[in-house]
mmCIF file with all atom_site columns, N, CA and C in Angstrom:
data_model
loop_
_atom_site.group_PDB
_atom_site.id
_atom_site.type_symbol
_atom_site.label_atom_id
_atom_site.label_alt_id
_atom_site.label_comp_id
_atom_site.label_asym_id
_atom_site.label_entity_id
_atom_site.label_seq_id
_atom_site.pdbx_PDB_ins_code
_atom_site.Cartn_x
_atom_site.Cartn_y
_atom_site.Cartn_z
_atom_site.occupancy
_atom_site.B_iso_or_equiv
_atom_site.pdbx_formal_charge
_atom_site.auth_seq_id
_atom_site.auth_comp_id
_atom_site.auth_asym_id
_atom_site.auth_atom_id
_atom_site.pdbx_PDB_model_num
ATOM 1   N N  . MET A 1 1  ? 12.324  15.213  18.532  1.00 0.00 ? 220 MET A N  1
ATOM 2   C CA . MET A 1 1  ? 12.443  15.218  17.086  1.00 0.00 ? 220 MET A CA 1
ATOM 3   C C  . MET A 1 1  ? 11.116  15.679  16.474  1.00 0.00 ? 220 MET A C  1
ATOM 4   N N  . ALA A 1 2  ? 11.161  16.648  15.593  1.00 0.00 ? 221 ALA A N  1
ATOM 5   C CA . ALA A 1 2  ? 9.962   17.190  14.965  1.00 0.00 ? 221 ALA A CA 1
ATOM 6   C C  . ALA A 1 2  ? 9.451   16.243  13.885  1.00 0.00 ? 221 ALA A C  1
ATOM 7   N N  . GLN A 1 3  ? 8.127   16.114  13.805  1.00 0.00 ? 222 GLN A N  1
ATOM 8   C CA . GLN A 1 3  ? 7.519   15.262  12.790  1.00 0.00 ? 222 GLN A CA 1
ATOM 9   C C  . GLN A 1 3  ? 7.464   16.010  11.469  1.00 0.00 ? 222 GLN A C  1
ATOM 10  N N  . GLN A 1 4  ? 7.886   15.359  10.384  1.00 0.00 ? 223 GLN A N  1
ATOM 11  C CA . GLN A 1 4  ? 7.863   15.957  9.058   1.00 0.00 ? 223 GLN A CA 1
ATOM 12  C C  . GLN A 1 4  ? 6.520   15.709  8.404   1.00 0.00 ? 223 GLN A C  1
ATOM 13  N N  . ALA A 1 5  ? 6.029   16.711  7.690   1.00 0.00 ? 224 ALA A N  1
ATOM 14  C CA . ALA A 1 5  ? 4.816   16.529  6.901   1.00 0.00 ? 224 ALA A CA 1
ATOM 15  C C  . ALA A 1 5  ? 5.166   15.750  5.647   1.00 0.00 ? 224 ALA A C  1
ATOM 16  N N  . GLY A 1 6  ? 4.226   14.998  5.126   1.00 0.00 ? 225 GLY A N  1
ATOM 17  C CA . GLY A 1 6  ? 4.457   14.226  3.914   1.00 0.00 ? 225 GLY A CA 1
ATOM 18  C C  . GLY A 1 6  ? 5.105   12.891  4.224   1.00 0.00 ? 225 GLY A C  1
ATOM 19  N N  . PHE A 1 7  ? 5.791   12.333  3.238   1.00 0.00 ? 226 PHE A N  1
ATOM 20  C CA . PHE A 1 7  ? 6.433   11.043  3.415   1.00 0.00 ? 226 PHE A CA 1
ATOM 21  C C  . PHE A 1 7  ? 7.701   10.996  2.608   1.00 0.00 ? 226 PHE A C  1
ATOM 22  N N  . GLN A 1 8  ? 8.550   10.030  2.933   1.00 0.00 ? 227 GLN A N  1
ATOM 23  C CA . GLN A 1 8  ? 9.807   9.858   2.211   1.00 0.00 ? 227 GLN A CA 1
ATOM 24  C C  . GLN A 1 8  ? 9.785   8.510   1.507   1.00 0.00 ? 227 GLN A C  1
ATOM 25  N N  . GLU A 1 9  ? 10.375  8.464   0.324   1.00 0.00 ? 228 GLU A N  1
ATOM 26  C CA . GLU A 1 9  ? 10.450  7.236   -0.454  1.00 0.00 ? 228 GLU A CA 1
ATOM 27  C C  . GLU A 1 9  ? 11.459  6.279   0.190   1.00 0.00 ? 228 GLU A C  1
ATOM 28  N N  . VAL A 1 10 ? 11.199  4.998   0.071   1.00 0.00 ? 229 VAL A N  1
ATOM 29  C CA . VAL A 1 10 ? 12.127  3.966   0.509   1.00 0.00 ? 229 VAL A CA 1
ATOM 30  C C  . VAL A 1 10 ? 12.861  3.463   -0.724  1.00 0.00 ? 229 VAL A C  1
ATOM 31  N N  . PRO A 1 11 ? 14.201  3.373   -0.653  1.00 0.00 ? 230 PRO A N  1
ATOM 32  C CA . PRO A 1 11 ? 14.928  2.915   -1.842  1.00 0.00 ? 230 PRO A CA 1
ATOM 33  C C  . PRO A 1 11 ? 14.578  1.471   -2.178  1.00 0.00 ? 230 PRO A C  1
ATOM 34  N N  . PRO A 1 12 ? 14.496  1.128   -3.476  1.00 0.00 ? 231 PRO A N  1
ATOM 35  C CA . PRO A 1 12 ? 14.159  -0.240  -3.867  1.00 0.00 ? 231 PRO A CA 1
ATOM 36  C C  . PRO A 1 12 ? 15.284  -1.217  -3.550  1.00 0.00 ? 231 PRO A C  1
ATOM 37  N N  . ASP A 1 13 ? 14.925  -2.465  -3.341  1.00 0.00 ? 232 ASP A N  1
ATOM 38  C CA . ASP A 1 13 ? 15.893  -3.538  -3.139  1.00 0.00 ? 232 ASP A CA 1
ATOM 39  C C  . ASP A 1 13 ? 16.437  -3.924  -4.507  1.00 0.00 ? 232 ASP A C  1
ATOM 40  N N  . GLY A 1 14 ? 17.750  -3.885  -4.691  1.00 0.00 ? 233 GLY A N  1
ATOM 41  C CA . GLY A 1 14 ? 18.358  -4.124  -5.992  1.00 0.00 ? 233 GLY A CA 1
ATOM 42  C C  . GLY A 1 14 ? 18.363  -5.578  -6.437  1.00 0.00 ? 233 GLY A C  1
ATOM 43  N N  . SER A 1 15 ? 18.271  -6.532  -5.515  1.00 0.00 ? 234 SER A N  1
ATOM 44  C CA . SER A 1 15 ? 18.338  -7.940  -5.896  1.00 0.00 ? 234 SER A CA 1
ATOM 45  C C  . SER A 1 15 ? 16.955  -8.486  -6.206  1.00 0.00 ? 234 SER A C  1
ATOM 46  N N  . SER A 1 16 ? 16.888  -9.399  -7.199  1.00 0.00 ? 235 SER A N  1
ATOM 47  C CA . SER A 1 16 ? 15.598  -9.974  -7.551  1.00 0.00 ? 235 SER A CA 1
ATOM 48  C C  . SER A 1 16 ? 15.774  -11.337 -8.193  1.00 0.00 ? 235 SER A C  1
ATOM 49  N N  . ASP A 1 17 ? 15.100  -12.336 -7.647  1.00 0.00 ? 236 ASP A N  1
ATOM 50  C CA . ASP A 1 17 ? 15.055  -13.675 -8.228  1.00 0.00 ? 236 ASP A CA 1
ATOM 51  C C  . ASP A 1 17 ? 13.631  -13.997 -8.644  1.00 0.00 ? 236 ASP A C  1
ATOM 52  N N  . LEU A 1 18 ? 12.893  -12.984 -9.063  1.00 0.00 ? 237 LEU A N  1
ATOM 53  C CA . LEU A 1 18 ? 11.484  -13.158 -9.401  1.00 0.00 ? 237 LEU A CA 1
ATOM 54  C C  . LEU A 1 18 ? 11.302  -13.609 -10.841 1.00 0.00 ? 237 LEU A C  1
ATOM 55  N N  . THR A 1 19 ? 10.237  -14.372 -11.049 1.00 0.00 ? 238 THR A N  1
ATOM 56  C CA . THR A 1 19 ? 9.862   -14.738 -12.413 1.00 0.00 ? 238 THR A CA 1
ATOM 57  C C  . THR A 1 19 ? 9.249   -13.509 -13.082 1.00 0.00 ? 238 THR A C  1
ATOM 58  N N  . PRO A 1 20 ? 9.175   -13.507 -14.417 1.00 0.00 ? 239 PRO A N  1
ATOM 59  C CA . PRO A 1 20 ? 8.509   -12.378 -15.090 1.00 0.00 ? 239 PRO A CA 1
ATOM 60  C C  . PRO A 1 20 ? 7.067   -12.178 -14.613 1.00 0.00 ? 239 PRO A C  1
ATOM 61  N N  . GLU A 1 21 ? 6.342   -13.268 -14.355 1.00 0.00 ? 240 GLU A N  1
ATOM 62  C CA . GLU A 1 21 ? 4.957   -13.162 -13.868 1.00 0.00 ? 240 GLU A CA 1
ATOM 63  C C  . GLU A 1 21 ? 4.916   -12.511 -12.477 1.00 0.00 ? 240 GLU A C  1
ATOM 64  N N  . GLN A 1 22 ? 5.849   -12.899 -11.603 1.00 0.00 ? 241 GLN A N  1
ATOM 65  C CA . GLN A 1 22 ? 5.910   -12.304 -10.262 1.00 0.00 ? 241 GLN A CA 1
ATOM 66  C C  . GLN A 1 22 ? 6.293   -10.833 -10.350 1.00 0.00 ? 241 GLN A C  1
ATOM 67  N N  . ASP A 1 23 ? 7.263   -10.519 -11.193 1.00 0.00 ? 242 ASP A N  1
ATOM 68  C CA . ASP A 1 23 ? 7.687   -9.134  -11.366 1.00 0.00 ? 242 ASP A CA 1
ATOM 69  C C  . ASP A 1 23 ? 6.526   -8.282  -11.872 1.00 0.00 ? 242 ASP A C  1
ATOM 70  N N  . SER A 1 24 ? 5.770   -8.810  -12.830 1.00 0.00 ? 243 SER A N  1
ATOM 71  C CA . SER A 1 24 ? 4.607   -8.093  -13.363 1.00 0.00 ? 243 SER A CA 1
ATOM 72  C C  . SER A 1 24 ? 3.558   -7.857  -12.281 1.00 0.00 ? 243 SER A C  1
ATOM 73  N N  . ALA A 1 25 ? 3.307   -8.867  -11.443 1.00 0.00 ? 244 ALA A N  1
ATOM 74  C CA . ALA A 1 25 ? 2.328   -8.732  -10.361 1.00 0.00 ? 244 ALA A CA 1
ATOM 75  C C  . ALA A 1 25 ? 2.772   -7.669  -9.363  1.00 0.00 ? 244 ALA A C  1
ATOM 76  N N  . ILE A 1 26 ? 4.059   -7.633  -9.061  1.00 0.00 ? 245 ILE A N  1
ATOM 77  C CA . ILE A 1 26 ? 4.572   -6.637  -8.112  1.00 0.00 ? 245 ILE A CA 1
ATOM 78  C C  . ILE A 1 26 ? 4.477   -5.237  -8.706  1.00 0.00 ? 245 ILE A C  1
ATOM 79  N N  . ARG A 1 27 ? 4.773   -5.106  -9.983  1.00 0.00 ? 246 ARG A N  1
ATOM 80  C CA . ARG A 1 27 ? 4.657   -3.790  -10.634 1.00 0.00 ? 246 ARG A CA 1
ATOM 81  C C  . ARG A 1 27 ? 3.205   -3.307  -10.632 1.00 0.00 ? 246 ARG A C  1
ATOM 82  N N  . MET A 1 28 ? 2.256   -4.225  -10.821 1.00 0.00 ? 247 MET A N  1
ATOM 83  C CA . MET A 1 28 ? 0.845   -3.857  -10.787 1.00 0.00 ? 247 MET A CA 1
ATOM 84  C C  . MET A 1 28 ? 0.461   -3.370  -9.385  1.00 0.00 ? 247 MET A C  1
ATOM 85  N N  . ILE A 1 29 ? 0.927   -4.070  -8.358  1.00 0.00 ? 248 ILE A N  1
ATOM 86  C CA . ILE A 1 29 ? 0.663   -3.633  -6.984  1.00 0.00 ? 248 ILE A CA 1
ATOM 87  C C  . ILE A 1 29 ? 1.285   -2.262  -6.750  1.00 0.00 ? 248 ILE A C  1
ATOM 88  N N  . ALA A 1 30 ? 2.530   -2.089  -7.169  1.00 0.00 ? 249 ALA A N  1
ATOM 89  C CA . ALA A 1 30 ? 3.222   -0.814  -6.955  1.00 0.00 ? 249 ALA A CA 1
ATOM 90  C C  . ALA A 1 30 ? 2.488   0.337   -7.642  1.00 0.00 ? 249 ALA A C  1
ATOM 91  N N  . ASN A 1 31 ? 2.044   0.126   -8.877  1.00 0.00 ? 250 ASN A N  1
ATOM 92  C CA . ASN A 1 31 ? 1.318   1.183   -9.595  1.00 0.00 ? 250 ASN A CA 1
ATOM 93  C C  . ASN A 1 31 ? 0.010   1.527   -8.896  1.00 0.00 ? 250 ASN A C  1
ATOM 94  N N  . ASN A 1 32 ? -0.729  0.507   -8.476  1.00 0.00 ? 251 ASN A N  1
ATOM 95  C CA . ASN A 1 32 ? -1.999  0.749   -7.792  1.00 0.00 ? 251 ASN A CA 1
ATOM 96  C C  . ASN A 1 32 ? -1.791  1.392   -6.426  1.00 0.00 ? 251 ASN A C  1
ATOM 97  N N  . LEU A 1 33 ? -0.733  0.986   -5.721  1.00 0.00 ? 252 LEU A N  1
ATOM 98  C CA . LEU A 1 33 ? -0.441  1.622   -4.433  1.00 0.00 ? 252 LEU A CA 1
ATOM 99  C C  . LEU A 1 33 ? -0.063  3.086   -4.604  1.00 0.00 ? 252 LEU A C  1
ATOM 100 N N  . HIS A 1 34 ? 0.652   3.388   -5.683  1.00 0.00 ? 253 HIS A N  1
ATOM 101 C CA . HIS A 1 34 ? 1.006   4.775   -5.959  1.00 0.00 ? 253 HIS A CA 1
ATOM 102 C C  . HIS A 1 34 ? -0.259  5.615   -6.134  1.00 0.00 ? 253 HIS A C  1
ATOM 103 N N  . ARG A 1 35 ? -1.220  5.096   -6.911  1.00 0.00 ? 254 ARG A N  1
ATOM 104 C CA . ARG A 1 35 ? -2.486  5.810   -7.102  1.00 0.00 ? 254 ARG A CA 1
ATOM 105 C C  . ARG A 1 35 ? -3.261  5.908   -5.788  1.00 0.00 ? 254 ARG A C  1
ATOM 106 N N  . LEU A 1 36 ? -3.263  4.845   -4.996  1.00 0.00 ? 255 LEU A N  1
ATOM 107 C CA . LEU A 1 36 ? -3.931  4.880   -3.689  1.00 0.00 ? 255 LEU A CA 1
ATOM 108 C C  . LEU A 1 36 ? -3.288  5.928   -2.791  1.00 0.00 ? 255 LEU A C  1
ATOM 109 N N  . ASN A 1 37 ? -1.956  5.960   -2.747  1.00 0.00 ? 256 ASN A N  1
ATOM 110 C CA . ASN A 1 37 ? -1.261  6.940   -1.912  1.00 0.00 ? 256 ASN A CA 1
ATOM 111 C C  . ASN A 1 37 ? -1.586  8.365   -2.351  1.00 0.00 ? 256 ASN A C  1
ATOM 112 N N  . GLU A 1 38 ? -1.664  8.594   -3.656  1.00 0.00 ? 257 GLU A N  1
ATOM 113 C CA . GLU A 1 38 ? -2.042  9.927   -4.140  1.00 0.00 ? 257 GLU A CA 1
ATOM 114 C C  . GLU A 1 38 ? -3.456  10.285  -3.680  1.00 0.00 ? 257 GLU A C  1
ATOM 115 N N  . ALA A 1 39 ? -4.373  9.330   -3.729  1.00 0.00 ? 258 ALA A N  1
ATOM 116 C CA . ALA A 1 39 ? -5.749  9.574   -3.291  1.00 0.00 ? 258 ALA A CA 1
ATOM 117 C C  . ALA A 1 39 ? -5.803  9.846   -1.793  1.00 0.00 ? 258 ALA A C  1
ATOM 118 N N  . VAL A 1 40 ? -4.994  9.137   -1.007  1.00 0.00 ? 259 VAL A N  1
ATOM 119 C CA . VAL A 1 40 ? -4.949  9.374   0.434   1.00 0.00 ? 259 VAL A CA 1
ATOM 120 C C  . VAL A 1 40 ? -4.440  10.783  0.722   1.00 0.00 ? 259 VAL A C  1
ATOM 121 N N  . VAL A 1 41 ? -3.386  11.207  0.025   1.00 0.00 ? 260 VAL A N  1
ATOM 122 C CA . VAL A 1 41 ? -2.841  12.554  0.220   1.00 0.00 ? 260 VAL A CA 1
ATOM 123 C C  . VAL A 1 41 ? -3.909  13.600  -0.106  1.00 0.00 ? 260 VAL A C  1
ATOM 124 N N  . LYS A 1 42 ? -4.628  13.424  -1.218  1.00 0.00 ? 261 LYS A N  1
ATOM 125 C CA . LYS A 1 42 ? -5.685  14.380  -1.586  1.00 0.00 ? 261 LYS A CA 1
ATOM 126 C C  . LYS A 1 42 ? -6.784  14.417  -0.531  1.00 0.00 ? 261 LYS A C  1
ATOM 127 N N  . ALA A 1 43 ? -7.168  13.261  0.009   1.00 0.00 ? 262 ALA A N  1
ATOM 128 C CA . ALA A 1 43 ? -8.200  13.215  1.045   1.00 0.00 ? 262 ALA A CA 1
ATOM 129 C C  . ALA A 1 43 ? -7.732  13.909  2.312   1.00 0.00 ? 262 ALA A C  1
ATOM 130 N N  . VAL A 1 44 ? -6.494  13.663  2.717   1.00 0.00 ? 263 VAL A N  1
ATOM 131 C CA . VAL A 1 44 ? -5.949  14.306  3.916   1.00 0.00 ? 263 VAL A CA 1
ATOM 132 C C  . VAL A 1 44 ? -5.879  15.815  3.718   1.00 0.00 ? 263 VAL A C  1
ATOM 133 N N  . GLU A 1 45 ? -5.426  16.242  2.551   1.00 0.00 ? 264 GLU A N  1
ATOM 134 C CA . GLU A 1 45 ? -5.350  17.675  2.266   1.00 0.00 ? 264 GLU A CA 1
ATOM 135 C C  . GLU A 1 45 ? -6.737  18.313  2.210   1.00 0.00 ? 264 GLU A C  1
ATOM 136 N N  . ALA A 1 46 ? -7.769  17.503  1.948   1.00 0.00 ? 265 ALA A N  1
ATOM 137 C CA . ALA A 1 46 ? -9.148  18.006  1.947   1.00 0.00 ? 265 ALA A CA 1
ATOM 138 C C  . ALA A 1 46 ? -9.759  17.979  3.346   1.00 0.00 ? 265 ALA A C  1
ATOM 139 N N  . GLY A 1 47 ? -8.991  17.536  4.342   1.00 0.00 ? 266 GLY A N  1
ATOM 140 C CA . GLY A 1 47 ? -9.456  17.567  5.719   1.00 0.00 ? 266 GLY A CA 1
ATOM 141 C C  . GLY A 1 47 ? -10.063 16.266  6.220   1.00 0.00 ? 266 GLY A C  1
ATOM 142 N N  . ILE A 1 48 ? -9.696  15.155  5.629   1.00 0.00 ? 267 ILE A N  1
ATOM 143 C CA . ILE A 1 48 ? -10.223 13.849  6.027   1.00 0.00 ? 267 ILE A CA 1
ATOM 144 C C  . ILE A 1 48 ? -9.087  13.001  6.576   1.00 0.00 ? 267 ILE A C  1
ATOM 145 N N  . THR A 1 49 ? -9.367  12.225  7.619   1.00 0.00 ? 268 THR A N  1
ATOM 146 C CA . THR A 1 49 ? -8.403  11.269  8.145   1.00 0.00 ? 268 THR A CA 1
ATOM 147 C C  . THR A 1 49 ? -8.686  9.914   7.507   1.00 0.00 ? 268 THR A C  1
ATOM 148 N N  . VAL A 1 50 ? -7.645  9.267   6.997   1.00 0.00 ? 269 VAL A N  1
ATOM 149 C CA . VAL A 1 50 ? -7.780  7.974   6.325   1.00 0.00 ? 269 VAL A CA 1
ATOM 150 C C  . VAL A 1 50 ? -6.867  6.965   7.007   1.00 0.00 ? 269 VAL A C  1
ATOM 151 N N  . GLU A 1 51 ? -7.436  5.844   7.407   1.00 0.00 ? 270 GLU A N  1
ATOM 152 C CA . GLU A 1 51 ? -6.656  4.749   7.978   1.00 0.00 ? 270 GLU A CA 1
ATOM 153 C C  . GLU A 1 51 ? -6.963  3.499   7.164   1.00 0.00 ? 270 GLU A C  1
ATOM 154 N N  . LEU A 1 52 ? -5.918  2.777   6.768   1.00 0.00 ? 271 LEU A N  1
ATOM 155 C CA . LEU A 1 52 ? -6.113  1.529   6.045   1.00 0.00 ? 271 LEU A CA 1
ATOM 156 C C  . LEU A 1 52 ? -5.951  0.377   7.035   1.00 0.00 ? 271 LEU A C  1
ATOM 157 N N  . MET A 1 53 ? -6.994  -0.430  7.152   1.00 0.00 ? 272 MET A N  1
ATOM 158 C CA . MET A 1 53 ? -6.981  -1.548  8.093   1.00 0.00 ? 272 MET A CA 1
ATOM 159 C C  . MET A 1 53 ? -6.993  -2.871  7.343   1.00 0.00 ? 272 MET A C  1
ATOM 160 N N  . ARG A 1 54 ? -6.240  -3.832  7.855   1.00 0.00 ? 273 ARG A N  1
ATOM 161 C CA . ARG A 1 54 ? -6.320  -5.181  7.292   1.00 0.00 ? 273 ARG A CA 1
ATOM 162 C C  . ARG A 1 54 ? -7.633  -5.793  7.760   1.00 0.00 ? 273 ARG A C  1
ATOM 163 N N  . THR A 1 55 ? -8.447  -6.212  6.803   1.00 0.00 ? 274 THR A N  1
ATOM 164 C CA . THR A 1 55 ? -9.739  -6.804  7.144   1.00 0.00 ? 274 THR A CA 1
ATOM 165 C C  . THR A 1 55 ? -9.808  -8.280  6.779   1.00 0.00 ? 274 THR A C  1
ATOM 166 N N  . ALA A 1 56 ? -8.844  -8.753  6.022   1.00 0.00 ? 275 ALA A N  1
ATOM 167 C CA . ALA A 1 56 ? -8.803  -10.163 5.655   1.00 0.00 ? 275 ALA A CA 1
ATOM 168 C C  . ALA A 1 56 ? -7.402  -10.504 5.178   1.00 0.00 ? 275 ALA A C  1
ATOM 169 N N  . ARG A 1 57 ? -7.145  -11.784 5.073   1.00 0.00 ? 276 ARG A N  1
ATOM 170 C CA . ARG A 1 57 ? -5.875  -12.240 4.517   1.00 0.00 ? 276 ARG A CA 1
ATOM 171 C C  . ARG A 1 57 ? -6.190  -13.325 3.495   1.00 0.00 ? 276 ARG A C  1
ATOM 172 N N  . TYR A 1 58 ? -5.708  -13.138 2.253   1.00 0.00 ? 277 TYR A N  1
ATOM 173 C CA . TYR A 1 58 ? -5.923  -14.098 1.181   1.00 0.00 ? 277 TYR A CA 1
ATOM 174 C C  . TYR A 1 58 ? -4.767  -15.100 1.165   1.00 0.00 ? 277 TYR A C  1
ATOM 175 N N  . HIS A 1 59 ? -5.097  -16.383 1.126   1.00 0.00 ? 278 HIS A N  1
ATOM 176 C CA . HIS A 1 59 ? -4.090  -17.451 1.079   1.00 0.00 ? 278 HIS A CA 1
ATOM 177 C C  . HIS A 1 59 ? -4.248  -18.248 -0.207  1.00 0.00 ? 278 HIS A C  1
ATOM 178 N N  . ASP A 1 60 ? -3.105  -18.699 -0.751  1.00 0.00 ? 279 ASP A N  1
ATOM 179 C CA . ASP A 1 60 ? -3.179  -19.624 -1.876  1.00 0.00 ? 279 ASP A CA 1
ATOM 180 C C  . ASP A 1 60 ? -2.830  -21.027 -1.375  1.00 0.00 ? 279 ASP A C  1
ATOM 181 N N  . ALA A 1 61 ? -2.821  -21.997 -2.243  1.00 0.00 ? 280 ALA A N  1
ATOM 182 C CA . ALA A 1 61 ? -2.565  -23.383 -1.843  1.00 0.00 ? 280 ALA A CA 1
ATOM 183 C C  . ALA A 1 61 ? -1.088  -23.665 -1.583  1.00 0.00 ? 280 ALA A C  1
ATOM 184 N N  . ALA A 1 62 ? -0.209  -22.716 -1.897  1.00 0.00 ? 281 ALA A N  1
ATOM 185 C CA . ALA A 1 62 ? 1.230   -22.933 -1.757  1.00 0.00 ? 281 ALA A CA 1
ATOM 186 C C  . ALA A 1 62 ? 1.812   -22.276 -0.508  1.00 0.00 ? 281 ALA A C  1
ATOM 187 N N  . GLY A 1 63 ? 0.977   -21.704 0.350   1.00 0.00 ? 282 GLY A N  1
ATOM 188 C CA . GLY A 1 63 ? 1.469   -21.080 1.574   1.00 0.00 ? 282 GLY A CA 1
ATOM 189 C C  . GLY A 1 63 ? 1.747   -19.590 1.462   1.00 0.00 ? 282 GLY A C  1
ATOM 190 N N  . ASN A 1 64 ? 1.429   -18.984 0.338   1.00 0.00 ? 283 ASN A N  1
ATOM 191 C CA . ASN A 1 64 ? 1.609   -17.538 0.183   1.00 0.00 ? 283 ASN A CA 1
ATOM 192 C C  . ASN A 1 64 ? 0.346   -16.833 0.641   1.00 0.00 ? 283 ASN A C  1
ATOM 193 N N  . TRP A 1 65 ? 0.502   -15.598 1.069   1.00 0.00 ? 284 TRP A N  1
ATOM 194 C CA . TRP A 1 65 ? -0.665  -14.849 1.536   1.00 0.00 ? 284 TRP A CA 1
ATOM 195 C C  . TRP A 1 65 ? -0.481  -13.372 1.253   1.00 0.00 ? 284 TRP A C  1
ATOM 196 N N  . GLY A 1 66 ? -1.605  -12.645 1.270   1.00 0.00 ? 285 GLY A N  1
ATOM 197 C CA . GLY A 1 66 ? -1.595  -11.201 1.083   1.00 0.00 ? 285 GLY A CA 1
ATOM 198 C C  . GLY A 1 66 ? -2.717  -10.574 1.869   1.00 0.00 ? 285 GLY A C  1
ATOM 199 N N  . ASP A 1 67 ? -2.433  -9.428  2.457   1.00 0.00 ? 286 ASP A N  1
ATOM 200 C CA . ASP A 1 67 ? -3.434  -8.705  3.239   1.00 0.00 ? 286 ASP A CA 1
ATOM 201 C C  . ASP A 1 67 ? -4.440  -8.017  2.333   1.00 0.00 ? 286 ASP A C  1
ATOM 202 N N  . GLN A 1 68 ? -5.697  -8.015  2.753   1.00 0.00 ? 287 GLN A N  1
ATOM 203 C CA . GLN A 1 68 ? -6.769  -7.288  2.096   1.00 0.00 ? 287 GLN A CA 1
ATOM 204 C C  . GLN A 1 68 ? -7.090  -6.082  2.984   1.00 0.00 ? 287 GLN A C  1
ATOM 205 N N  . LEU A 1 69 ? -7.230  -4.906  2.396   1.00 0.00 ? 288 LEU A N  1
ATOM 206 C CA . LEU A 1 69 ? -7.391  -3.667  3.162   1.00 0.00 ? 288 LEU A CA 1
ATOM 207 C C  . LEU A 1 69 ? -8.750  -3.028  2.939   1.00 0.00 ? 288 LEU A C  1
ATOM 208 N N  . THR A 1 70 ? -9.197  -2.320  3.966   1.00 0.00 ? 289 THR A N  1
ATOM 209 C CA . THR A 1 70 ? -10.417 -1.519  3.899   1.00 0.00 ? 289 THR A CA 1
ATOM 210 C C  . THR A 1 70 ? -10.097 -0.161  4.499   1.00 0.00 ? 289 THR A C  1
ATOM 211 N N  . PRO A 1 71 ? -10.500 0.928   3.848   1.00 0.00 ? 290 PRO A N  1
ATOM 212 C CA . PRO A 1 71 ? -10.241 2.252   4.437   1.00 0.00 ? 290 PRO A CA 1
ATOM 213 C C  . PRO A 1 71 ? -11.238 2.568   5.545   1.00 0.00 ? 290 PRO A C  1
ATOM 214 N N  . VAL A 1 72 ? -10.733 3.185   6.591   1.00 0.00 ? 291 VAL A N  1
ATOM 215 C CA . VAL A 1 72 ? -11.574 3.753   7.646   1.00 0.00 ? 291 VAL A CA 1
ATOM 216 C C  . VAL A 1 72 ? -11.455 5.262   7.487   1.00 0.00 ? 291 VAL A C  1
ATOM 217 N N  . ILE A 1 73 ? -12.573 5.915   7.203   1.00 0.00 ? 292 ILE A N  1
ATOM 218 C CA . ILE A 1 73 ? -12.575 7.350   6.922   1.00 0.00 ? 292 ILE A CA 1
ATOM 219 C C  . ILE A 1 73 ? -13.190 8.085   8.104   1.00 0.00 ? 292 ILE A C  1
ATOM 220 N N  . ARG A 1 74 ? -12.485 9.122   8.550   1.00 0.00 ? 293 ARG A N  1
ATOM 221 C CA . ARG A 1 74 ? -13.003 9.965   9.633   1.00 0.00 ? 293 ARG A CA 1
ATOM 222 C C  . ARG A 1 74 ? -13.009 11.410  9.163   1.00 0.00 ? 293 ARG A C  1
ATOM 223 N N  . PRO A 1 75 ? -14.065 12.142  9.482   1.00 0.00 ? 294 PRO A N  1
ATOM 224 C CA . PRO A 1 75 ? -14.075 13.561  9.104   1.00 0.00 ? 294 PRO A CA 1
ATOM 225 C C  . PRO A 1 75 ? -12.974 14.317  9.823   1.00 0.00 ? 294 PRO A C  1
ATOM 226 N N  . GLY A 1 76 ? -12.514 15.382  9.168   1.00 0.00 ? 295 GLY A N  1
ATOM 227 C CA . GLY A 1 76 ? -11.463 16.203  9.746   1.00 0.00 ? 295 GLY A CA 1
ATOM 228 C C  . GLY A 1 76 ? -11.940 16.986  10.951  1.00 0.00 ? 295 GLY A C  1
ATOM 229 N N  . LYS A 1 77 ? -10.974 17.544  11.658  1.00 0.00 ? 296 LYS A N  1
ATOM 230 C CA . LYS A 1 77 ? -11.266 18.341  12.849  1.00 0.00 ? 296 LYS A CA 1
ATOM 231 C C  . LYS A 1 77 ? -11.449 19.794  12.486  1.00 0.00 ? 296 LYS A C  1
#
């Protein structure tokens, strides 16, 4: 199977039992990830390899957690 250049969108999950505050937080993450993905594409097109690594995990007092990321940048070939 040949590898495709670029990426494909994943369809959103239609069900949601989120509070307005949770929905707002998810939309903020989605918007920022969209900008991050655009920046990664521009860097790759400029000849740079970008890898996002989990460097920490943030926990709250209720058992929820989220990964913290750091980019690893390598010059192009």
